[in-house]
Amino acid sequence: MTEYVSTTPGLFPLPDWAKDDLSDLKGHQKHDLISGDEGEEISSAYKQAREEVIATQQDAGLDRVVEGQLRWDDMLAHPLAVHDNVDTQGIVRYYDNNNFYRDPVVQGELDFSGDVARELEAASELTDDLQAVLPGPYSLADLATDEQYGDEAEFLGAIADFLAGEVDAFPDVETLFLLEPSLVENAPEDGTDERASEAIDQVASATDADVVVQPYWGALEEKVYAHLLDADIDAVGFDFVSNQDDNIYNIQEYGAPKDISLGLADGQNTLVEDPEAIRDRVDWVEGQLQVTEFETVYLTTNTETFYLPYAKYEEKLEVLAEAADLAEVTVA
């Protein structure tokens, strides 16, 4: 019988109070932030905000709880932006969105950092249903600038090595979401698509958790999708908000792993869906795949919810949790 699991791809908006407090604190501690030392007051504010977003997920009834990635000012580039051998330089547009991050310029060996593992260790004290979130290796390499390795394939391999080492240091987690929007936004060419799959496989192999590769802002090109299925992963995510037809075609034509992640709630639109509408979308997807039965179906927003007002983000969580409950009742 299919299990329906409500979750998110992380990268939450800050609580309103934290936006104000952290803005003031960071304004007074710019030098410390550049040197990598957040300071006690900033760390305390993030700790309180983390506790709040975890409690919000638990109150909403989500089946998987993420740390929130509230410190990720540079979005998916964060794991590199805080690395000692990376220089964060000019402001870059985050794909086609009106959000920006500092260009992480890799200037030395990408050895172990442990930054994300420390976040997860703190979160693991607050929940037993922890889900880790990381940029996938292809997207992280795509968002970065290489001044160390000098070769695209070698750089992707170094990013995969780095992420695998970070994952190996994680506490026990139920699930790992690898976010790979660059597979859609800047699709790899012949040869690179195979290397991207191998890099994803390497990162996924560093954990015993269920691994979900979540592309978004469209559908994968056929060859990219076919190569992705060669990676030893548990689920592929599909952004059904942005593109229904091509995502359905990929599954029908090439199949899918035993689990699937459905991006059915809009992570960027303030319009809050009805749980029944999300459940109906689940039914529609499953109806298009009549011969396919999945062991686990993750119900999630199609993108991170960073872009939403905090109150709307909270409502989206409640909708996802209720939709998963409705889907379970329908199956039963």
XYZ file of C-alpha atoms in Angstrom:
332
model
C 0.000 0.000 0.000
C 1.263 3.468 -0.877
C 2.406 5.684 1.979
C 1.806 9.424 1.581
C 4.399 11.618 3.281
C 3.982 15.374 3.690
C 7.194 17.362 3.578
C 8.932 20.373 2.015
C 12.190 21.111 0.185
C 13.193 23.425 3.051
C 14.667 26.923 2.702
C 11.949 28.593 4.741
C 11.266 32.306 5.200
C 12.446 33.789 8.478
C 9.796 34.537 11.100
C 8.885 38.220 10.923
C 10.522 39.070 14.250
C 13.746 37.362 13.161
C 13.956 39.360 9.926
C 13.968 42.591 11.907
C 16.267 41.404 14.677
C 18.806 39.759 12.397
C 18.860 42.686 10.009
C 19.798 44.989 12.873
C 22.352 42.570 14.305
C 24.019 41.869 10.975
C 24.209 45.578 10.240
C 26.285 46.026 13.387
C 28.466 42.938 12.843
C 29.403 43.059 9.166
C 33.087 42.417 9.849
C 32.353 39.333 11.929
C 30.067 37.939 9.227
C 32.732 38.413 6.560
C 35.224 36.547 8.742
C 32.734 33.720 9.259
C 31.998 34.391 12.928
C 28.304 35.104 13.391
C 28.612 36.127 16.997
C 26.590 34.991 20.004
C 23.595 37.281 19.477
C 23.105 36.251 15.843
C 23.570 32.568 16.679
C 21.006 32.889 19.461
C 18.482 34.533 17.121
C 18.909 31.761 14.552
C 18.552 29.134 17.286
C 15.258 30.639 18.402
C 14.029 30.913 14.796
C 15.001 27.271 14.119
C 13.024 26.144 17.136
C 10.030 28.138 15.895
C 9.998 26.731 12.352
C 10.433 23.183 13.629
C 7.530 23.656 16.053
C 5.461 25.128 13.202
C 6.058 22.033 11.074
C 5.190 19.761 13.969
C 2.013 21.711 14.771
C 1.005 21.515 11.108
C 1.406 17.732 11.207
C 4.149 17.309 8.585
C 5.573 13.790 8.369
C 9.118 15.048 7.713
C 10.616 18.052 9.475
C 13.487 20.124 8.076
C 15.910 22.378 9.901
C 14.656 25.319 7.860
C 17.943 26.559 6.345
C 17.299 29.986 7.850
C 21.003 30.878 7.802
C 21.223 30.252 4.058
C 21.360 33.880 2.926
C 23.019 32.688 -0.295
C 20.295 30.122 -0.946
C 21.577 26.876 -2.509
C 25.092 28.303 -2.669
C 25.292 28.382 1.155
C 27.427 25.259 1.757
C 30.154 26.843 -0.379
C 29.588 30.416 0.781
C 30.613 29.475 4.343
C 33.618 27.366 3.308
C 37.082 28.614 4.303
C 38.500 28.129 0.787
C 35.663 29.955 -0.961
C 35.510 33.718 -1.479
C 31.980 35.114 -1.756
C 32.146 37.913 -4.292
C 29.645 39.885 -6.397
C 25.876 39.588 -6.284
C 24.352 37.131 -8.792
C 20.707 36.636 -9.759
C 19.274 33.367 -8.443
C 18.131 31.789 -11.728
C 15.253 33.921 -13.115
C 13.923 35.019 -9.724
C 14.099 38.420 -8.085
C 16.392 36.967 -5.442
C 20.149 37.114 -5.299
C 23.160 35.390 -3.754
C 26.872 36.127 -3.458
C 28.967 34.358 -6.094
C 30.942 31.591 -4.329
C 34.386 31.564 -5.944
C 36.263 28.363 -5.113
C 39.922 29.271 -4.580
C 41.224 26.240 -2.697
C 40.578 22.571 -2.012
C 37.024 21.782 -0.972
C 37.822 19.926 2.213
C 35.358 19.133 5.006
C 33.278 21.972 6.481
C 30.605 20.443 8.728
C 28.408 23.553 8.662
C 25.194 21.797 7.591
C 25.871 18.853 9.892
C 26.017 21.242 12.859
C 22.647 22.695 11.857
C 21.157 19.208 11.662
C 22.651 18.178 15.007
C 20.817 21.104 16.610
C 17.587 20.198 14.805
C 17.864 16.518 15.750
C 17.388 17.463 19.396
C 13.923 18.812 18.514
C 12.459 16.111 16.251
C 12.654 12.396 15.459
C 11.357 12.930 11.899
C 14.305 14.906 10.568
C 14.840 15.493 6.864
C 18.117 16.903 5.581
C 18.255 19.376 2.690
C 21.248 20.041 0.443
C 21.881 21.452 -3.002
C 22.574 18.663 -5.446
C 26.135 18.541 -6.799
C 25.232 19.656 -10.321
C 23.300 22.711 -9.098
C 25.993 23.669 -6.581
C 28.693 23.432 -9.250
C 26.507 25.425 -11.649
C 25.998 28.227 -9.109
C 29.697 28.463 -8.228
C 32.792 29.860 -9.947
C 35.863 27.641 -10.144
C 39.327 29.163 -9.737
C 40.895 26.023 -8.262
C 40.298 22.925 -10.382
C 40.342 24.336 -13.904
C 38.211 21.647 -15.520
C 34.425 21.343 -15.521
C 34.380 17.581 -14.939
C 37.022 17.777 -12.199
C 35.135 20.617 -10.510
C 31.869 18.657 -10.504
C 33.742 15.702 -9.044
C 35.223 17.908 -6.322
C 31.772 19.257 -5.460
C 30.439 15.694 -5.244
C 33.341 14.672 -2.988
C 32.704 17.708 -0.784
C 28.951 17.067 -0.451
C 29.461 13.350 0.193
C 31.834 14.221 3.022
C 29.315 16.636 4.482
C 26.516 14.048 4.271
C 28.697 11.437 5.942
C 28.867 13.713 9.023
C 25.096 14.124 9.301
C 23.217 12.785 12.313
C 20.606 10.130 11.603
C 17.960 11.536 9.271
C 14.891 9.922 7.728
C 15.231 11.533 4.320
C 17.676 13.626 2.303
C 16.337 16.031 -0.318
C 18.942 16.993 -2.933
C 17.675 20.125 -4.655
C 18.633 20.208 -8.349
C 16.916 23.099 -10.143
C 19.950 23.547 -12.416
C 19.132 20.229 -14.079
C 16.129 22.119 -15.481
C 17.368 25.712 -15.612
C 20.780 24.941 -17.142
C 20.367 21.412 -18.457
C 23.645 19.475 -18.782
C 24.832 18.639 -22.274
C 25.856 15.234 -23.605
C 28.480 13.703 -21.358
C 27.845 16.180 -18.560
C 24.392 14.672 -17.984
C 25.992 11.311 -17.256
C 28.588 12.891 -14.981
C 25.821 14.758 -13.139
C 24.055 11.469 -12.472
C 27.289 9.909 -11.231
C 27.865 12.882 -8.913
C 24.353 12.575 -7.509
C 24.909 8.849 -7.013
C 28.091 9.553 -5.060
C 26.360 11.964 -2.688
C 23.358 9.644 -2.255
C 25.660 6.738 -1.419
C 27.040 8.637 1.590
C 23.823 8.127 3.599
C 21.474 5.315 4.589
C 18.537 7.744 4.509
C 16.004 7.768 1.683
C 17.324 10.135 -0.983
C 14.997 12.319 -3.074
C 16.402 14.311 -5.999
C 14.117 17.324 -6.429
C 14.456 19.347 -9.642
C 12.054 22.242 -10.111
C 10.948 25.181 -12.266
C 9.991 22.845 -15.078
C 10.635 19.333 -16.337
C 13.887 17.537 -17.090
C 14.933 16.953 -20.665
C 14.422 13.323 -21.623
C 18.084 12.338 -21.730
C 18.845 14.120 -18.469
C 15.965 12.294 -16.804
C 17.019 8.924 -18.223
C 20.554 9.388 -16.879
C 19.242 10.530 -13.497
C 17.428 7.212 -13.130
C 20.820 5.476 -13.293
C 21.740 7.029 -9.930
C 21.096 4.923 -6.835
C 18.367 7.151 -5.408
C 15.009 6.388 -3.841
C 12.840 9.054 -5.482
C 12.754 11.743 -8.145
C 10.757 14.918 -7.605
C 8.476 16.478 -10.203
C 7.351 20.094 -10.359
C 3.726 19.686 -11.425
C 3.011 23.354 -10.749
C 5.343 24.501 -13.529
C 4.953 21.663 -16.017
C 2.475 18.805 -15.958
C 2.657 17.301 -19.440
C 6.428 16.851 -19.800
C 6.783 15.442 -16.285
C 4.014 12.922 -16.884
C 5.612 12.004 -20.223
C 8.992 11.335 -18.596
C 7.455 8.957 -16.061
C 5.341 7.179 -18.655
C 8.222 6.858 -21.104
C 11.147 6.056 -18.793
C 9.577 4.929 -15.537
C 10.542 6.128 -12.073
C 12.090 4.813 -8.854
C 9.913 3.029 -6.303
C 9.155 6.357 -4.594
C 8.111 9.682 -6.068
C 7.982 13.295 -4.870
C 5.125 15.432 -6.184
C 5.530 19.213 -6.159
C 1.836 20.065 -6.102
C 1.583 23.196 -3.933
C 3.037 26.436 -5.284
C 6.046 27.444 -3.194
C 6.147 30.969 -4.621
C 2.478 31.954 -4.926
C 0.664 33.429 -1.931
C -2.583 31.756 -3.043
C -3.138 28.923 -0.557
C -4.506 25.735 -2.072
C -7.273 23.638 -0.524
C -6.146 20.266 0.838
C -8.848 18.640 -1.290
C -7.362 20.309 -4.386
C -3.935 18.878 -3.599
C -5.469 15.454 -3.023
C -7.264 15.745 -6.385
C -3.944 16.552 -8.059
C -2.457 13.426 -6.506
C -5.366 11.437 -7.921
C -4.818 13.028 -11.332
C -1.117 12.134 -11.398
C -1.788 8.583 -10.294
C -4.591 8.325 -12.833
C -2.157 9.212 -15.619
C 0.148 6.429 -14.407
C -2.379 3.651 -14.146
C 0.132 0.816 -14.195
C 2.497 2.461 -11.723
C 2.168 2.029 -7.968
C 4.670 3.747 -5.716
C 5.744 2.644 -2.251
C 6.053 6.224 -1.006
C 4.611 9.434 -2.416
C 6.055 12.636 -0.978
C 3.670 15.604 -1.125
C 5.530 18.891 -1.171
C 5.681 22.409 -2.527
C 7.220 22.584 -5.980
C 9.952 24.966 -4.783
C 11.373 26.232 -1.528
C 8.988 28.561 0.346
C 11.622 31.226 1.016
C 9.691 33.621 -1.219
C 6.456 33.508 0.794
C 5.284 35.734 3.656
C 5.706 33.790 6.878
C 1.959 33.427 7.533
C 1.400 32.033 4.022
C 4.253 29.571 4.478
C 2.571 28.314 7.650
C -0.713 27.809 5.792
C 1.034 25.873 3.005
C 2.454 23.448 5.580
C -0.994 22.781 7.004
C -2.407 22.169 3.527
C 0.288 19.624 2.677
C -0.185 17.732 5.937
C -3.948 17.578 5.529
C -3.682 16.567 1.868
C -1.432 13.638 2.801
C -3.948 12.542 5.431
C -6.752 12.745 2.866
C -4.740 10.684 0.389
C -4.124 8.012 3.040
C -7.864 7.854 3.781
C -8.648 7.526 0.063
C -6.237 4.607 -0.290
C -7.544 2.917 2.850
